[in-house]
mmCIF file of N, CA and C in Angstrom:
data_model
loop_
_atom_site.group_PDB
_atom_site.id
_atom_site.type_symbol
_atom_site.label_atom_id
_atom_site.label_comp_id
_atom_site.label_asym_id
_atom_site.label_seq_id
_atom_site.Cartn_x
_atom_site.Cartn_y
_atom_site.Cartn_z
ATOM 1 N N MET A 1 -27.623 6.988 7.577
ATOM 2 C CA MET A 1 -27.313 6.997 5.852
ATOM 3 C C MET A 1 -27.083 5.803 6.084
ATOM 4 N N GLU A 2 -27.446 5.175 4.734
ATOM 5 C CA GLU A 2 -26.882 3.317 4.458
ATOM 6 C C GLU A 2 -26.009 3.799 3.682
ATOM 7 N N ALA A 3 -24.793 2.915 3.715
ATOM 8 C CA ALA A 3 -23.999 2.986 3.061
ATOM 9 C C ALA A 3 -23.656 1.537 2.200
ATOM 10 N N TYR A 4 -23.136 1.412 1.297
ATOM 11 C CA TYR A 4 -23.129 -0.011 0.107
ATOM 12 C C TYR A 4 -21.529 0.077 -0.469
ATOM 13 N N ARG A 5 -21.300 -1.085 -0.083
ATOM 14 C CA ARG A 5 -19.758 -0.899 -0.587
ATOM 15 C C ARG A 5 -19.601 -2.170 -1.759
ATOM 16 N N THR A 6 -19.006 -1.765 -2.966
ATOM 17 C CA THR A 6 -19.046 -2.921 -3.927
ATOM 18 C C THR A 6 -17.246 -2.597 -4.560
ATOM 19 N N ARG A 7 -16.923 -3.505 -5.341
ATOM 20 C CA ARG A 7 -15.337 -3.049 -5.842
ATOM 21 C C ARG A 7 -16.072 -3.436 -7.599
ATOM 22 N N VAL A 8 -15.324 -2.592 -8.412
ATOM 23 C CA VAL A 8 -15.811 -2.667 -10.141
ATOM 24 C C VAL A 8 -14.725 -2.580 -10.554
ATOM 25 N N HIS A 9 -14.575 -2.619 -11.799
ATOM 26 C CA HIS A 9 -13.397 -1.765 -12.633
ATOM 27 C C HIS A 9 -14.232 -1.064 -13.801
ATOM 28 N N VAL A 10 -12.603 -0.274 -13.868
ATOM 29 C CA VAL A 10 -13.319 1.069 -15.024
ATOM 30 C C VAL A 10 -13.275 0.497 -16.192
ATOM 31 N N ASN A 11 -14.132 1.125 -17.159
ATOM 32 C CA ASN A 11 -14.218 0.654 -18.667
ATOM 33 C C ASN A 11 -13.379 0.892 -19.392
ATOM 34 N N GLN A 12 -13.355 0.830 -20.475
ATOM 35 C CA GLN A 12 -12.109 1.451 -21.470
ATOM 36 C C GLN A 12 -12.498 2.742 -22.043
ATOM 37 N N ASP A 13 -13.758 2.962 -21.600
ATOM 38 C CA ASP A 13 -14.083 4.756 -21.818
ATOM 39 C C ASP A 13 -14.240 5.281 -20.680
ATOM 40 N N GLY A 14 -13.521 4.928 -19.944
ATOM 41 C CA GLY A 14 -13.723 5.549 -18.276
ATOM 42 C C GLY A 14 -14.565 5.940 -17.425
ATOM 43 N N SER A 15 -15.714 4.835 -17.917
ATOM 44 C CA SER A 15 -17.028 4.938 -17.016
ATOM 45 C C SER A 15 -16.970 3.891 -16.091
ATOM 46 N N VAL A 16 -17.913 3.776 -15.232
ATOM 47 C CA VAL A 16 -17.776 2.600 -14.149
ATOM 48 C C VAL A 16 -19.589 2.814 -14.171
ATOM 49 N N THR A 17 -19.844 1.271 -14.303
ATOM 50 C CA THR A 17 -21.549 0.487 -14.048
ATOM 51 C C THR A 17 -21.562 -0.260 -12.761
ATOM 52 N N LEU A 18 -22.737 0.432 -12.000
ATOM 53 C CA LEU A 18 -23.011 -0.343 -10.593
ATOM 54 C C LEU A 18 -24.161 -0.751 -10.701
ATOM 55 N N PRO A 19 -24.242 -2.573 -11.020
ATOM 56 C CA PRO A 19 -25.174 -3.297 -11.641
ATOM 57 C C PRO A 19 -25.876 -3.589 -9.887
ATOM 58 N N ASP A 20 -27.015 -3.941 -10.315
ATOM 59 C CA ASP A 20 -27.929 -4.419 -8.545
ATOM 60 C C ASP A 20 -27.507 -3.798 -7.538
ATOM 61 N N LEU A 21 -27.930 -2.266 -7.285
ATOM 62 C CA LEU A 21 -27.547 -1.333 -6.040
ATOM 63 C C LEU A 21 -29.027 -1.745 -5.198
ATOM 64 N N PRO A 22 -28.602 -1.588 -4.123
ATOM 65 C CA PRO A 22 -29.869 -2.079 -2.853
ATOM 66 C C PRO A 22 -30.853 -0.369 -2.718
ATOM 67 N N PHE A 23 -30.489 0.250 -3.529
ATOM 68 C CA PHE A 23 -31.869 1.292 -3.456
ATOM 69 C C PHE A 23 -33.273 1.503 -4.349
ATOM 70 N N GLN A 24 -33.929 2.024 -4.269
ATOM 71 C CA GLN A 24 -34.789 2.036 -5.100
ATOM 72 C C GLN A 24 -34.359 3.118 -6.066
ATOM 73 N N ALA A 25 -35.611 2.677 -7.225
ATOM 74 C CA ALA A 25 -35.599 4.019 -8.411
ATOM 75 C C ALA A 25 -36.090 5.216 -8.220
ATOM 76 N N GLY A 26 -34.916 5.926 -8.598
ATOM 77 C CA GLY A 26 -35.341 7.244 -8.415
ATOM 78 C C GLY A 26 -35.256 7.953 -6.792
ATOM 79 N N GLU A 27 -34.025 7.087 -6.445
ATOM 80 C CA GLU A 27 -33.800 7.591 -4.821
ATOM 81 C C GLU A 27 -32.330 8.410 -5.098
ATOM 82 N N GLU A 28 -32.154 9.443 -4.012
ATOM 83 C CA GLU A 28 -31.019 10.388 -4.241
ATOM 84 C C GLU A 28 -30.104 9.728 -3.247
ATOM 85 N N VAL A 29 -28.721 9.260 -3.868
ATOM 86 C CA VAL A 29 -27.797 8.527 -3.657
ATOM 87 C C VAL A 29 -26.380 9.944 -3.724
ATOM 88 N N GLU A 30 -25.443 9.527 -3.002
ATOM 89 C CA GLU A 30 -24.146 10.291 -2.911
ATOM 90 C C GLU A 30 -23.058 9.180 -3.449
ATOM 91 N N VAL A 31 -22.549 9.575 -4.623
ATOM 92 C CA VAL A 31 -21.291 8.723 -5.338
ATOM 93 C C VAL A 31 -20.058 9.182 -4.515
ATOM 94 N N ILE A 32 -19.184 8.170 -4.004
ATOM 95 C CA ILE A 32 -17.613 8.545 -3.775
ATOM 96 C C ILE A 32 -16.994 7.709 -4.395
ATOM 97 N N VAL A 33 -15.718 8.031 -4.951
ATOM 98 C CA VAL A 33 -14.901 6.803 -5.854
ATOM 99 C C VAL A 33 -13.500 7.205 -5.425
ATOM 100 N N LEU A 34 -13.051 6.026 -4.726
ATOM 101 C CA LEU A 34 -12.028 5.999 -4.769
ATOM 102 C C LEU A 34 -10.943 4.674 -4.971
ATOM 103 N N ALA A 35 -9.912 4.851 -5.082
ATOM 104 C CA ALA A 35 -8.992 3.688 -5.881
ATOM 105 C C ALA A 35 -8.296 3.095 -4.569
ATOM 106 N N GLU A 36 -8.667 1.916 -4.542
ATOM 107 C CA GLU A 36 -8.095 0.778 -3.819
ATOM 108 C C GLU A 36 -6.923 1.349 -3.502
ATOM 109 N N ALA A 37 -6.803 1.207 -2.129
ATOM 110 C CA ALA A 37 -5.391 1.877 -0.821
ATOM 111 C C ALA A 37 -4.423 1.069 -1.512
ATOM 112 N N ARG A 38 -5.204 -0.435 -0.811
ATOM 113 C CA ARG A 38 -4.053 -1.565 -1.339
ATOM 114 C C ARG A 38 -3.080 -1.491 -1.858
ATOM 115 N N LYS A 39 -3.289 -1.323 -3.154
ATOM 116 C CA LYS A 39 -2.011 -1.364 -4.557
ATOM 117 C C LYS A 39 -1.548 0.053 -4.102
ATOM 118 N N ALA A 40 -2.084 1.268 -3.534
ATOM 119 C CA ALA A 40 -1.053 2.355 -3.631
ATOM 120 C C ALA A 40 -0.439 1.995 -2.628
ATOM 121 N N ARG A 41 -0.311 1.290 -1.289
ATOM 122 C CA ARG A 41 0.960 1.425 -0.507
ATOM 123 C C ARG A 41 1.361 0.297 -0.964
ATOM 124 N N GLU A 42 1.251 -1.002 -2.006
ATOM 125 C CA GLU A 42 2.476 -1.637 -2.613
ATOM 126 C C GLU A 42 3.786 -1.508 -3.147
ATOM 127 N N VAL A 43 3.301 -0.612 -3.610
ATOM 128 C CA VAL A 43 4.178 0.371 -4.855
ATOM 129 C C VAL A 43 5.384 1.020 -3.949
ATOM 130 N N GLY A 44 4.797 1.745 -2.631
ATOM 131 C CA GLY A 44 6.029 2.400 -1.920
ATOM 132 C C GLY A 44 6.662 1.726 -0.953
ATOM 133 N N ARG A 45 5.974 0.164 -0.653
ATOM 134 C CA ARG A 45 6.457 -0.341 0.406
ATOM 135 C C ARG A 45 7.694 -0.561 0.802
ATOM 136 N N TYR A 46 8.772 -0.812 -0.180
ATOM 137 C CA TYR A 46 10.346 -1.626 -0.398
ATOM 138 C C TYR A 46 10.981 -0.405 -1.296
ATOM 139 N N PRO A 47 11.149 1.173 -0.803
ATOM 140 C CA PRO A 47 11.570 2.132 -2.071
ATOM 141 C C PRO A 47 12.858 1.638 -2.183
ATOM 142 N N LEU A 48 14.116 0.816 -1.569
ATOM 143 C CA LEU A 48 15.143 0.483 -1.536
ATOM 144 C C LEU A 48 15.359 -1.067 -1.872
ATOM 145 N N ARG A 49 14.192 -1.453 -2.180
ATOM 146 C CA ARG A 49 14.250 -2.941 -3.153
ATOM 147 C C ARG A 49 15.078 -3.102 -4.162
ATOM 148 N N GLY A 50 16.160 -3.894 -4.708
ATOM 149 C CA GLY A 50 16.475 -4.097 -5.853
ATOM 150 C C GLY A 50 17.959 -2.788 -6.158
ATOM 151 N N THR A 51 17.877 -2.108 -5.267
ATOM 152 C CA THR A 51 19.231 -0.884 -4.909
ATOM 153 C C THR A 51 20.460 -1.277 -4.237
ATOM 154 N N PRO A 52 21.587 -1.523 -5.245
ATOM 155 C CA PRO A 52 22.646 -1.932 -5.077
ATOM 156 C C PRO A 52 23.129 -1.435 -3.476
ATOM 157 N N LEU A 53 23.626 -1.935 -2.701
ATOM 158 C CA LEU A 53 24.305 -1.441 -1.550
ATOM 159 C C LEU A 53 25.927 -2.114 -1.305
ATOM 160 N N PRO A 54 26.734 -0.919 -1.182
ATOM 161 C CA PRO A 54 28.108 -1.035 -1.464
ATOM 162 C C PRO A 54 28.438 -1.678 0.491
ATOM 163 N N TYR A 55 29.556 -2.518 0.248
ATOM 164 C CA TYR A 55 30.014 -2.647 1.587
ATOM 165 C C TYR A 55 30.946 -2.289 1.564
ATOM 166 N N VAL A 56 31.540 -1.238 2.490
ATOM 167 C CA VAL A 56 32.774 -1.157 3.018
ATOM 168 C C VAL A 56 33.673 -1.670 3.971
ATOM 169 N N ASP A 57 34.911 -2.380 3.626
ATOM 170 C CA ASP A 57 35.398 -3.140 4.891
ATOM 171 C C ASP A 57 34.403 -4.443 5.340
ATOM 172 N N PRO A 58 33.976 -4.991 4.807
ATOM 173 C CA PRO A 58 32.962 -5.952 5.424
ATOM 174 C C PRO A 58 33.631 -6.622 6.536
ATOM 175 N N PHE A 59 34.535 -7.286 6.464
ATOM 176 C CA PHE A 59 35.318 -8.136 7.567
ATOM 177 C C PHE A 59 35.709 -7.591 8.856
ATOM 178 N N GLU A 60 35.397 -6.357 8.643
ATOM 179 C CA GLU A 60 36.070 -4.896 9.879
ATOM 180 C C GLU A 60 35.294 -5.497 11.144
ATOM 181 N N PRO A 61 35.509 -5.469 12.018
ATOM 182 C CA PRO A 61 34.247 -5.281 13.391
ATOM 183 C C PRO A 61 33.607 -4.150 12.861
ATOM 184 N N VAL A 62 32.607 -4.269 14.025
ATOM 185 C CA VAL A 62 31.624 -2.644 13.923
ATOM 186 C C VAL A 62 31.357 -2.525 15.038
ATOM 187 N N ALA A 63 31.384 -0.371 15.422
ATOM 188 C CA ALA A 63 31.064 -0.868 16.474
ATOM 189 C C ALA A 63 31.497 -0.853 17.932
ATOM 190 N N GLN A 64 33.015 -1.088 17.725
ATOM 191 C CA GLN A 64 34.234 -1.873 18.695
ATOM 192 C C GLN A 64 33.822 -0.962 19.544
ATOM 193 N N ASP A 65 34.299 -0.194 19.694
ATOM 194 C CA ASP A 65 34.484 1.014 20.585
ATOM 195 C C ASP A 65 33.064 0.815 21.600
ATOM 196 N N ASP A 66 32.111 0.968 21.036
ATOM 197 C CA ASP A 66 30.882 0.613 21.817
ATOM 198 C C ASP A 66 30.599 -0.561 23.023
ATOM 199 N N TRP A 67 31.667 -1.559 23.053
ATOM 200 C CA TRP A 67 31.776 -2.510 23.505
ATOM 201 C C TRP A 67 32.569 -1.901 25.246
ATOM 202 N N GLU A 68 31.850 -1.872 26.315
ATOM 203 C CA GLU A 68 31.937 -1.696 27.728
ATOM 204 C C GLU A 68 33.366 -2.604 27.701
ATOM 205 N N ALA A 69 33.036 -3.939 27.351
ATOM 206 C CA ALA A 69 34.171 -5.220 28.006
ATOM 207 C C ALA A 69 35.108 -4.957 27.389
ATOM 208 N N LEU A 70 35.474 -4.398 26.479
ATOM 209 C CA LEU A 70 36.630 -4.092 25.724
ATOM 210 C C LEU A 70 37.164 -2.843 26.426
ATOM 211 N N GLN A 71 37.259 -1.992 27.179
ATOM 212 C CA GLN A 71 37.834 -0.733 27.378
ATOM 213 C C GLN A 71 37.957 -1.208 28.964
#
């Protein structure tokens, strides 16, 4: 099975035109339409970006009880 990949934009009426296909006229082909995956990943890549983070006691030591040298 020969595969052919191309990128096109969807027209205003919702149709897609595939110009200059490397197949013979009348040849039967299978068409699968996928949204570009890269854009889908970028949307949810950093879901907490822009979310304010509260700091409770920002100048207090963190995990002080975990240090063996202090015990």
